[in-house]
mmCIF file of C-alpha atoms and ligand atoms in Angstrom:
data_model
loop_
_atom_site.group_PDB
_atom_site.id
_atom_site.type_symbol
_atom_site.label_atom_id
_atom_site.label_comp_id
_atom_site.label_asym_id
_atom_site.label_seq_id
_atom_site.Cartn_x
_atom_site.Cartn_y
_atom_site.Cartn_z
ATOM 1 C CA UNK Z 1 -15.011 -14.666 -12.694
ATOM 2 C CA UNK Z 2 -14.633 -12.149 -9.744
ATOM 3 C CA UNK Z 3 -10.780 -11.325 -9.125
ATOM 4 C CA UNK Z 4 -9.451 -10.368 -5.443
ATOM 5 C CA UNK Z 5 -6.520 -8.210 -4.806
ATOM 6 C CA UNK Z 6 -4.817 -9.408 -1.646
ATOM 7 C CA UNK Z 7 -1.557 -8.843 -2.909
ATOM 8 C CA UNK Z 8 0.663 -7.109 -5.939
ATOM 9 C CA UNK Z 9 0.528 -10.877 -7.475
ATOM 10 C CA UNK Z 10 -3.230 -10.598 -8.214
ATOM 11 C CA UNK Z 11 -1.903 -8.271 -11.348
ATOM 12 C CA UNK Z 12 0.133 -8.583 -14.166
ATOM 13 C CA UNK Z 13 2.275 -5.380 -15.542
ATOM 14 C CA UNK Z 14 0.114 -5.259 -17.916
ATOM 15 C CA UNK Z 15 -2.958 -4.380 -15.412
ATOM 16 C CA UNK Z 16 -0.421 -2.049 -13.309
ATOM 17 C CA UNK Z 17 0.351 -0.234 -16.205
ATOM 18 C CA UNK Z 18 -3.095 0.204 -17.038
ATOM 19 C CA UNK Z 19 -4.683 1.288 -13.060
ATOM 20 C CA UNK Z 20 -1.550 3.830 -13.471
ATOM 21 C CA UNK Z 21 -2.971 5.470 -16.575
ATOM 22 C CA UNK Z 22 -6.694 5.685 -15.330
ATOM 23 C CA UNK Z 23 -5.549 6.841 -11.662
ATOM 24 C CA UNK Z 24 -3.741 9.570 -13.887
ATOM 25 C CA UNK Z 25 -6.622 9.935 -15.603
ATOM 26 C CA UNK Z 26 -8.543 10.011 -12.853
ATOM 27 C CA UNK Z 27 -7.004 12.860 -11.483
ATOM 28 C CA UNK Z 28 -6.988 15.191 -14.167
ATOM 29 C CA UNK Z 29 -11.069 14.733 -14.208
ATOM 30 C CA UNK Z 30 -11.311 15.291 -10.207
ATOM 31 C CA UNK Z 31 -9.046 18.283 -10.539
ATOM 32 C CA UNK Z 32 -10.710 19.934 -13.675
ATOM 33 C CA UNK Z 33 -14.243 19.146 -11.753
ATOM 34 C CA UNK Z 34 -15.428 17.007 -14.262
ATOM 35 C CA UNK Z 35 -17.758 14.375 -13.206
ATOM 36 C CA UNK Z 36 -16.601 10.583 -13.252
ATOM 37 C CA UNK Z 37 -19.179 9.084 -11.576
ATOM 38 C CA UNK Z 38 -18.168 5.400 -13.664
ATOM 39 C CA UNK Z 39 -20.000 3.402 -10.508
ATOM 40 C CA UNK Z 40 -23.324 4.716 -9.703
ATOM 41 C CA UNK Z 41 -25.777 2.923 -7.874
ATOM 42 C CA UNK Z 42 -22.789 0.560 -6.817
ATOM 43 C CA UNK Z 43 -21.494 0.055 -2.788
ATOM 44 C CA UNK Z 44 -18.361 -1.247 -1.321
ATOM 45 C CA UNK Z 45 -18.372 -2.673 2.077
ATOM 46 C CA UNK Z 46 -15.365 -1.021 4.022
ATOM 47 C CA UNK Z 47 -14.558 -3.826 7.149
ATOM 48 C CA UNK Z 48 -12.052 -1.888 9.719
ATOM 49 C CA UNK Z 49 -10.393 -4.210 12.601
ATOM 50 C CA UNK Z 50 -7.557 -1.731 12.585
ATOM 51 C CA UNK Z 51 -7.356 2.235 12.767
ATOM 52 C CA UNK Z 52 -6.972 4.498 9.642
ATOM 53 C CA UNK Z 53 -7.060 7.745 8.220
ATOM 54 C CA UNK Z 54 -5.975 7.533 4.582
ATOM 55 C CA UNK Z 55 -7.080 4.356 3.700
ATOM 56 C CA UNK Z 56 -10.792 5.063 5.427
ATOM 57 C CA UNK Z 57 -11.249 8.176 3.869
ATOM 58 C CA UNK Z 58 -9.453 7.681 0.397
ATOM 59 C CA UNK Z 59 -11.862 4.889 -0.081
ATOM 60 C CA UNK Z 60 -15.155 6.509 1.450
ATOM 61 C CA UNK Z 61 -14.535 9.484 -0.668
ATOM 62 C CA UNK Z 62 -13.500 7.457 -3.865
ATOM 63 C CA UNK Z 63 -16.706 5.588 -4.270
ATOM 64 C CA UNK Z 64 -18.633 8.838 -3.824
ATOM 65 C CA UNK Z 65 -16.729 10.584 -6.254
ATOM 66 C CA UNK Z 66 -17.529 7.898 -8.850
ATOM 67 C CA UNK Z 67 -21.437 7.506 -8.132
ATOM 68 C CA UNK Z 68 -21.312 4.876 -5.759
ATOM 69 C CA UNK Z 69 -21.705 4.847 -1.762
ATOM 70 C CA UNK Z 70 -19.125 3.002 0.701
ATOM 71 C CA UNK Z 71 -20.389 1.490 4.285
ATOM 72 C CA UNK Z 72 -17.676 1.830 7.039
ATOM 73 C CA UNK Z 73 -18.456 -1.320 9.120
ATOM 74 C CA UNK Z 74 -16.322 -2.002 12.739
ATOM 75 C CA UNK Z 75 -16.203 -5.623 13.309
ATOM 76 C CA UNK Z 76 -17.048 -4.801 16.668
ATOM 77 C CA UNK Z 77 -20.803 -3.753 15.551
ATOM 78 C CA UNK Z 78 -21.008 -6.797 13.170
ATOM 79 C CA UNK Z 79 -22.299 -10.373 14.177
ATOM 80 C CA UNK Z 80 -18.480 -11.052 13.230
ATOM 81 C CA UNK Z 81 -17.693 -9.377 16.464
ATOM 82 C CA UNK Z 82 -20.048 -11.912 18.137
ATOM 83 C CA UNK Z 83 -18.478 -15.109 16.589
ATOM 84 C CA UNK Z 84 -20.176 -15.201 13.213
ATOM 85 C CA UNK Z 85 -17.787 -16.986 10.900
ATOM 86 C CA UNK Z 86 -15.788 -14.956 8.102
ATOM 87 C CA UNK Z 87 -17.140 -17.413 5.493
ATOM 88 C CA UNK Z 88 -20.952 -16.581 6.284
ATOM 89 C CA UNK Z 89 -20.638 -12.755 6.789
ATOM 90 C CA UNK Z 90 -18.466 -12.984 3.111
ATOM 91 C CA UNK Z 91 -21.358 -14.489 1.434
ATOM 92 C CA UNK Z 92 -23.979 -12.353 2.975
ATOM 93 C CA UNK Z 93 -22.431 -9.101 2.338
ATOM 94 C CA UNK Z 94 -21.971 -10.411 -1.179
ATOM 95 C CA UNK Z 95 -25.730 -9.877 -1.717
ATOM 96 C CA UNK Z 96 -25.673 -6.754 -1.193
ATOM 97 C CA UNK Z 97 -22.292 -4.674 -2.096
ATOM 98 C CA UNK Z 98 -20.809 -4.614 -5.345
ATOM 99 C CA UNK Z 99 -17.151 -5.099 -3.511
ATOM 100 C CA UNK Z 100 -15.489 -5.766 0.027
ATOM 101 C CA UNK Z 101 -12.513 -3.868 1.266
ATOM 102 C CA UNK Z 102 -10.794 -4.700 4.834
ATOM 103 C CA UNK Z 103 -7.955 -4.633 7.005
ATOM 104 C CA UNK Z 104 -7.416 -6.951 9.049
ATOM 105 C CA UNK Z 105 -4.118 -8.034 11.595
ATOM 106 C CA UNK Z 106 -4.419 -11.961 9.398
ATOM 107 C CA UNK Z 107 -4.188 -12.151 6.039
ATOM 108 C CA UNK Z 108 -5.387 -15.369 6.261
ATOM 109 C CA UNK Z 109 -8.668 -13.798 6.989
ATOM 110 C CA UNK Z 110 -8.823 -12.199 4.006
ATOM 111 C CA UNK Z 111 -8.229 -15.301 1.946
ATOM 112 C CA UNK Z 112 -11.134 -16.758 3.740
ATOM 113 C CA UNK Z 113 -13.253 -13.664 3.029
ATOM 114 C CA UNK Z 114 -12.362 -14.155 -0.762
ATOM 115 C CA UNK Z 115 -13.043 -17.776 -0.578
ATOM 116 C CA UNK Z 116 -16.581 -17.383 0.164
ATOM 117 C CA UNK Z 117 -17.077 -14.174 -1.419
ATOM 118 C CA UNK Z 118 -19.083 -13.915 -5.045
ATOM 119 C CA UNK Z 119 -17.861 -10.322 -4.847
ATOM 120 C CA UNK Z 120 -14.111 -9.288 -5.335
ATOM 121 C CA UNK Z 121 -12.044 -8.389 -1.826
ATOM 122 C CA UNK Z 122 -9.736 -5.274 -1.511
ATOM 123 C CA UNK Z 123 -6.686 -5.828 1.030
ATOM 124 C CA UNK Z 124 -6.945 -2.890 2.647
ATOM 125 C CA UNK Z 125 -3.367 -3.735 5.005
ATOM 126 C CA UNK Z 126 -2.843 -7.515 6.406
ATOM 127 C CA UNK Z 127 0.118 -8.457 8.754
ATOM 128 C CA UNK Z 128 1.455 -9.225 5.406
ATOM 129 C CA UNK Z 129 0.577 -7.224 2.700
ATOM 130 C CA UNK Z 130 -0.444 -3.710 2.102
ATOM 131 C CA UNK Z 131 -0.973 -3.354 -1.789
ATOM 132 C CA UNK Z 132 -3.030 -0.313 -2.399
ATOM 133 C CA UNK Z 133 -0.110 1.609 -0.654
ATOM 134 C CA UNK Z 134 2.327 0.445 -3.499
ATOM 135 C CA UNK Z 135 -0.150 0.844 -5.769
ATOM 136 C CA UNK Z 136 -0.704 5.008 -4.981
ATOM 137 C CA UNK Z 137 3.416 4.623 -4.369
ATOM 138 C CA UNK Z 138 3.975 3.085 -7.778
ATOM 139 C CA UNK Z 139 2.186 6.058 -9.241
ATOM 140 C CA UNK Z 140 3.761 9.140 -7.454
ATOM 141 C CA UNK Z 141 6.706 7.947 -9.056
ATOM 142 C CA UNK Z 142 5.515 7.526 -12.362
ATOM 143 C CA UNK Z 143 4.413 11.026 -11.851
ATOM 144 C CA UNK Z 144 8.070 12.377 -11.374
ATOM 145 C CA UNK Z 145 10.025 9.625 -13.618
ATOM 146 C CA UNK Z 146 9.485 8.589 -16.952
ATOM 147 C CA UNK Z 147 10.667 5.018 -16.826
ATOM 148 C CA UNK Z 148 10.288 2.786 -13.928
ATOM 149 C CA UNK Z 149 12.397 0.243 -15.291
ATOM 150 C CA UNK Z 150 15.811 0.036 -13.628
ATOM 151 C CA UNK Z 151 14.887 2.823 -10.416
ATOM 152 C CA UNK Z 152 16.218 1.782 -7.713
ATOM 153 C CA UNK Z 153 14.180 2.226 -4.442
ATOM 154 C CA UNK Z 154 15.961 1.686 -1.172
ATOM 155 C CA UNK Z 155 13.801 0.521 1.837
ATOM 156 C CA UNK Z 156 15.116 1.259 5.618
ATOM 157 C CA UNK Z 157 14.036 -0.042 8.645
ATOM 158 C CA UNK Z 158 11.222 -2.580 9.718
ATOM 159 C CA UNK Z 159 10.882 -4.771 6.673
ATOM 160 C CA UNK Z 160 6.807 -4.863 7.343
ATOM 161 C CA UNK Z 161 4.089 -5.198 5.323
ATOM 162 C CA UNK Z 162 4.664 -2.183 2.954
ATOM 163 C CA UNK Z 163 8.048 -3.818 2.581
ATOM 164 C CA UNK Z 164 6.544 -7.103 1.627
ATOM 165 C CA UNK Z 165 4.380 -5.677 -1.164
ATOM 166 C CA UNK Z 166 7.400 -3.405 -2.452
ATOM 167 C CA UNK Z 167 9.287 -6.879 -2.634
ATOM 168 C CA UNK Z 168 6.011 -8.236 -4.871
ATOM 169 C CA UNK Z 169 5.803 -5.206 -7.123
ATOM 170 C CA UNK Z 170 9.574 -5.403 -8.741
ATOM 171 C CA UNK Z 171 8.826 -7.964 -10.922
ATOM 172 C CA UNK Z 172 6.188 -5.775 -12.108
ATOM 173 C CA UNK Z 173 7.756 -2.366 -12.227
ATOM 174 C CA UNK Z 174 11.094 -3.620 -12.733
ATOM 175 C CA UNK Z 175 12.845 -1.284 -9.685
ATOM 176 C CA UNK Z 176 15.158 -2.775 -8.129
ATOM 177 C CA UNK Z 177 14.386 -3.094 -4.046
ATOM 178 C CA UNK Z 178 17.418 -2.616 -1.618
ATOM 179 C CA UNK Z 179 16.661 -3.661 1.617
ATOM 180 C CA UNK Z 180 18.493 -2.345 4.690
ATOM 181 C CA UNK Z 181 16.658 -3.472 8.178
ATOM 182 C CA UNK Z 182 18.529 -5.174 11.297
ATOM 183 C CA UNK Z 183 18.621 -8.920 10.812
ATOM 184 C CA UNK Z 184 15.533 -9.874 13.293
ATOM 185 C CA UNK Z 185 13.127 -7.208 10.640
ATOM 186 C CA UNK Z 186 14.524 -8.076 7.662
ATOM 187 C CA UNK Z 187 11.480 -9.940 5.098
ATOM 188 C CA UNK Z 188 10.956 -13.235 5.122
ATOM 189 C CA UNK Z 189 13.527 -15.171 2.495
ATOM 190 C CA UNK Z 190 10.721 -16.520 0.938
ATOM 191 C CA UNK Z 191 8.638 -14.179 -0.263
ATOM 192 C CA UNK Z 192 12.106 -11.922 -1.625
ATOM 193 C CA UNK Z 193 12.638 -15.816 -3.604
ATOM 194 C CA UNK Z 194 9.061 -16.043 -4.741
ATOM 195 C CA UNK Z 195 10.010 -11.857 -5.797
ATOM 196 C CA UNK Z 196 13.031 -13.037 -7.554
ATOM 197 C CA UNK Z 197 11.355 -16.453 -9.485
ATOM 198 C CA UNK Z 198 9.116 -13.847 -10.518
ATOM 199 C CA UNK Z 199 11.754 -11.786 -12.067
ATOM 200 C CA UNK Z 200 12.263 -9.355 -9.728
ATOM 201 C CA UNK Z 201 15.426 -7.986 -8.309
ATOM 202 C CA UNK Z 202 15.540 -7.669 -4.768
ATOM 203 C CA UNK Z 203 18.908 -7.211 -2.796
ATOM 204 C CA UNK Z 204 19.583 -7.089 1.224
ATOM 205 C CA UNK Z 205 22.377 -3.896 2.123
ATOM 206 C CA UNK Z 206 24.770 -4.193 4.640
ATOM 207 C CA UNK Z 207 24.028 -1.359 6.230
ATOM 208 C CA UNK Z 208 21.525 1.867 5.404
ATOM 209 C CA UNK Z 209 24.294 3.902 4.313
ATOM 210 C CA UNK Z 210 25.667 2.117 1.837
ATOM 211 C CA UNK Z 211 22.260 0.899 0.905
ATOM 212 C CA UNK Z 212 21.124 4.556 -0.290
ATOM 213 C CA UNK Z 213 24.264 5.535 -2.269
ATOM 214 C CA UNK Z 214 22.413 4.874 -5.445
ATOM 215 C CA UNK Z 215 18.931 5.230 -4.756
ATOM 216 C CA UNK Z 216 16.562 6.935 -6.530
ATOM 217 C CA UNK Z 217 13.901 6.596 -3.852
ATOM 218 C CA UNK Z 218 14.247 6.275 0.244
ATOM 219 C CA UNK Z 219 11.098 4.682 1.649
ATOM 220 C CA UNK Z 220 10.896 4.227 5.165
ATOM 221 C CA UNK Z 221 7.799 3.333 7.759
ATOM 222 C CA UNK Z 222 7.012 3.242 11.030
ATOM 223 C CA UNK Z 223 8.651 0.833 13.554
ATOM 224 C CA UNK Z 224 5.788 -0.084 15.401
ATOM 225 C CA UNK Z 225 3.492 -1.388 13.157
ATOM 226 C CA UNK Z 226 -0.536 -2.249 14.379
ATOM 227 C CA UNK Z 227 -0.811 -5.239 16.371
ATOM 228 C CA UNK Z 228 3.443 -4.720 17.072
ATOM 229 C CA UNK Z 229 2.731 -2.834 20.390
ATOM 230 C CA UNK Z 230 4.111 -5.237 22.971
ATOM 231 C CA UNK Z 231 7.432 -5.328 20.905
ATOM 232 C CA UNK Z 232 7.997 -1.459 21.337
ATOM 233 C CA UNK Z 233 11.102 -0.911 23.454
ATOM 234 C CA UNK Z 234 13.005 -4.134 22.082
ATOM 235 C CA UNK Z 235 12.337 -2.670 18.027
ATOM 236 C CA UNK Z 236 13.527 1.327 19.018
ATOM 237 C CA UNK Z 237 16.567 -0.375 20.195
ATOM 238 C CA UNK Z 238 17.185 -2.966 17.630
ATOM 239 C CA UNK Z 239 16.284 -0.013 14.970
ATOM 240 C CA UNK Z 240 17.964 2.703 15.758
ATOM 241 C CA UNK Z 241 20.438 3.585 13.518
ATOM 242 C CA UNK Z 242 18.005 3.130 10.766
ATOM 243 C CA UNK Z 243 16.253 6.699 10.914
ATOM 244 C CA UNK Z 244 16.554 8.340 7.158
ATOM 245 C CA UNK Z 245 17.951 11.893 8.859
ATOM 246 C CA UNK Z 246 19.687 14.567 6.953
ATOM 247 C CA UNK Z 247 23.063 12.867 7.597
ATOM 248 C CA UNK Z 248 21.732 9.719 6.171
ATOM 249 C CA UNK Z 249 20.214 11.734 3.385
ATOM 250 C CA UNK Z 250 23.093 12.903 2.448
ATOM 251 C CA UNK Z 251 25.176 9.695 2.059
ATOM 252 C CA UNK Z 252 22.257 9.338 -1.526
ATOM 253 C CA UNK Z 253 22.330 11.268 -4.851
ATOM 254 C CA UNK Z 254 21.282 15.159 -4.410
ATOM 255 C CA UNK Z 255 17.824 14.157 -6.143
ATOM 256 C CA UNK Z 256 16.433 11.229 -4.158
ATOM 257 C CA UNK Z 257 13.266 11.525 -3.514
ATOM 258 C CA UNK Z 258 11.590 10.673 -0.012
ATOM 259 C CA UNK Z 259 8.944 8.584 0.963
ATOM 260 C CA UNK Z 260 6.705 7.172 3.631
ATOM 261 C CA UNK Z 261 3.163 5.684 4.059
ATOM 262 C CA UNK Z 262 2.540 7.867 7.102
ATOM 263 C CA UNK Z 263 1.175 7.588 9.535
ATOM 264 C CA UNK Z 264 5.166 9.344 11.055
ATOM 265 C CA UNK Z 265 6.731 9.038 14.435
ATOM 266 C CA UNK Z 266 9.184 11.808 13.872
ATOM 267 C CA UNK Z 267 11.973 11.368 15.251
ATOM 268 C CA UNK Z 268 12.198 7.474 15.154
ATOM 269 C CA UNK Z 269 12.195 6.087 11.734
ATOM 270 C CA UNK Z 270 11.979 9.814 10.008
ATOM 271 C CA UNK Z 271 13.281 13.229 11.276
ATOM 272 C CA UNK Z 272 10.983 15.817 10.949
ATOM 273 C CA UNK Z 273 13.731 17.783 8.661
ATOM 274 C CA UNK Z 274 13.642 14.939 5.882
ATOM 275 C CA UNK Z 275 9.996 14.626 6.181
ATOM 276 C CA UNK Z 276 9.077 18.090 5.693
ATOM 277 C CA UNK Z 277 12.112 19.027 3.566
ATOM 278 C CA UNK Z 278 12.540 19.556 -0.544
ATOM 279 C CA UNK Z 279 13.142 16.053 -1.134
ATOM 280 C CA UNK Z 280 10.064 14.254 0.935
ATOM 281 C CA UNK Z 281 7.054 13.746 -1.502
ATOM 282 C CA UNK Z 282 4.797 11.995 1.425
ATOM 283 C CA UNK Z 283 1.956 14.177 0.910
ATOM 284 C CA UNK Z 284 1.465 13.347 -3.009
ATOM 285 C CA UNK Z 285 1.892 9.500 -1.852
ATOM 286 C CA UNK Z 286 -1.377 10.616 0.894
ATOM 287 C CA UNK Z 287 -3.509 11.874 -1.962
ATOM 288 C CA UNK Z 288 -2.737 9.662 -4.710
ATOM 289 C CA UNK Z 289 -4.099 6.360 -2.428
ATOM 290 C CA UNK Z 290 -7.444 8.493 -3.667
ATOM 291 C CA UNK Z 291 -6.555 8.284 -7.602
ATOM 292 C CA UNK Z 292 -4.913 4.871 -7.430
ATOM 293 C CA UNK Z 293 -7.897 3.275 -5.799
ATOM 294 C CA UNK Z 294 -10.973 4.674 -8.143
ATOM 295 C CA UNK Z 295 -8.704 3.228 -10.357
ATOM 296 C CA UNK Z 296 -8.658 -0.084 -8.817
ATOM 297 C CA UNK Z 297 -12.513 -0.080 -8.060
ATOM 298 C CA UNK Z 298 -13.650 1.229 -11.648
ATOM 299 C CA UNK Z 299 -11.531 -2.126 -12.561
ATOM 300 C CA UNK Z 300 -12.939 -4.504 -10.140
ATOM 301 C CA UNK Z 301 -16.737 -3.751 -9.979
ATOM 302 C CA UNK Z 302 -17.111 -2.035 -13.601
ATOM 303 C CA UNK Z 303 -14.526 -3.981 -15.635
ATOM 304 C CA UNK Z 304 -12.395 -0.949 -16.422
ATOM 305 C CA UNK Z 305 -13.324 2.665 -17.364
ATOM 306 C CA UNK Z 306 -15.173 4.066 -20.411
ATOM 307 C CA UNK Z 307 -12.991 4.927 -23.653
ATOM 308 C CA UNK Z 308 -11.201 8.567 -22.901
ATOM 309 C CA UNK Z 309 -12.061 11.040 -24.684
HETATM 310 N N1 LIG W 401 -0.877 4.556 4.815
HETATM 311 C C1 LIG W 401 -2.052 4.138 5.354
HETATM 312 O O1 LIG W 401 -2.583 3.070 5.023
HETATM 313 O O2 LIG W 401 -2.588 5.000 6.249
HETATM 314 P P1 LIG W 401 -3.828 4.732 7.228
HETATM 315 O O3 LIG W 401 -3.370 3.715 8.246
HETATM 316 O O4 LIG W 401 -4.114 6.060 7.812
HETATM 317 O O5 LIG W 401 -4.975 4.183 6.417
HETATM 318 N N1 LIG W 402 3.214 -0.900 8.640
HETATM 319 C C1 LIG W 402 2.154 -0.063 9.139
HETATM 320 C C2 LIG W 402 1.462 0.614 8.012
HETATM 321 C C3 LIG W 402 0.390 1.572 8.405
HETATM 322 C C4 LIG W 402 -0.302 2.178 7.231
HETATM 323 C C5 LIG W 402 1.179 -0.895 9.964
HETATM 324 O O1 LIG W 402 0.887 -2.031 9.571
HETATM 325 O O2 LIG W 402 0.736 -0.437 11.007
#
């Protein structure tokens, strides 16, 4: 049976574990030039209603790295754009690609999509959800600590959907998420219970200071999130005080690490010292969306990669 991943839930620890080790893999073949090309002849559908750079490109550039081609389609140029229904373009496009990938402002859309779809469906960012971030997140920090178990990774600011689907992943990585957002951003209580039933440990801060005292990891995103533009001036005001600065930095341990999903509004959520200072590891994050996803793909349309050698 096809499987969809709409959100970290789709996997078990077992499976994260696993993507981790082939996107490391992964990355050790592109680097040493050695071809990979574990999905030739295969296509992924890319559906865009939203802008991107990383997530565009570190898909579009993943499937041709592994054999395979990727089709950047804008709602705007499909019937879809014309009132086709979601369920009839998923089972069209299923005849032809090997996968479906899309962001959308809904994720109830995407559900729909996977309903009808014989082919599995890639959340590439919902309202809700963005898992591939956490996924190329989960991995940077493997890369720089041995054990996830028992991090703790501190979250400031809008709790959005990168927040959501760092709330989903601690019962599979075992970190520990702090939360520390103003009251009207902070995630919904539901999905931190569903987090905890799951086994995950999940805690709301009083306030971002005393929220990164023992973190291991400071992960912060923009404010303003797509399709949050006509709530600009009231979320700078109710935010500010939650930018990780230097003085901020400086309340956590001397070797906290710093992260972000970028796209940056310097200044707001992030001062450009943090950002492009010692501790900020933003640009490995960038690439490793590349690594994480192959991984993802090879696992989706091929059933996993080829025994290493
Ligand atoms: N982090 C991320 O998803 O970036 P894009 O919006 O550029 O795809
Ligand atoms: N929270 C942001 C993430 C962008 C990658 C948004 O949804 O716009």
């Amino acid at each position: 049976m096809k499987k969809d991943f709409l959100s970290p839930i789709d996997i078990d620890e077992h499976e994260l574990e696993s993507i981790i080790t082939d996107a490391m893999h992964l990355k050790r073949l592109k680097s040493a030039g050695t071809a990979h090309e574990f999905l030739r002849g295969k296509s992924l559908a890319m559906i865009f209603e939203k802008a991107s750079t990383r997530t565009r490109v570190s898909f579009e550039v993943g499937m041709t790295d592994l054999g395979g081609h990727a089709l950047f389609l804008n709602p705007q140029d499909l019937q879809l754009g014309r009132g086709e229904e979601i369920r009839d373009t998923a089972r069209a496009l299923a005849r032809y690609v090997d996968a479906v990938m899309i962001r959308t402002y809904a994720h109830a859309t995407l559900e729909e999509f996977a309903r009808y779809s014989a082919v599995p469906v890639i959340n590439g960012l919902s309202d809700a959800q963005h898992p591939c971030q956490v996924l190329a997140d989960i991995m940077t920090i493997a890369e720089r600590f041995r054990d996830l178990r028992d991090l703790k990774l501190t979250w400031i600011g809008d709790g959005n959907n990168v927040c959501n689907s760092w709330i989903l992943s601690s019962p599979l990585t075992g970190m520990e998420i702090t939360i520390a957002s103003p009251p009207p951003y902070r995630p919904k209580e539901a999905l931190i219970d569903q987090a905890r039933a799951a086994g995950g440990r999940v805690r709301i801060a009083a306030d971002p200071e005393e929220a990164v005292r023992d973190a291991d990891v400071l992960y912060t995103d923009i404010w303003v999130s797509m399709g949050d533009e006509g709530e600009r001036a009231e979320r700078l005001k109710t935010l500010k005080g939650y930018t990780i600065n230097s003085r901020l930095l400086a309340q956590a341990p001397p070797d906290a690490l710093v992260m972000h999903c970028l796209p940056a509004h310097r200044g707001e959520e992030i001062s450009d010292e943090v950002i492009e200072g010692p501790q900020s590891i933003v640009w490995d994050q960038a690439e490793n969306r590349l690594h994480a996803q192959k991984a993802l793909l090879v696992r989706m349309i091929a059933g996993g990669m080829p025994p290493m050698e």
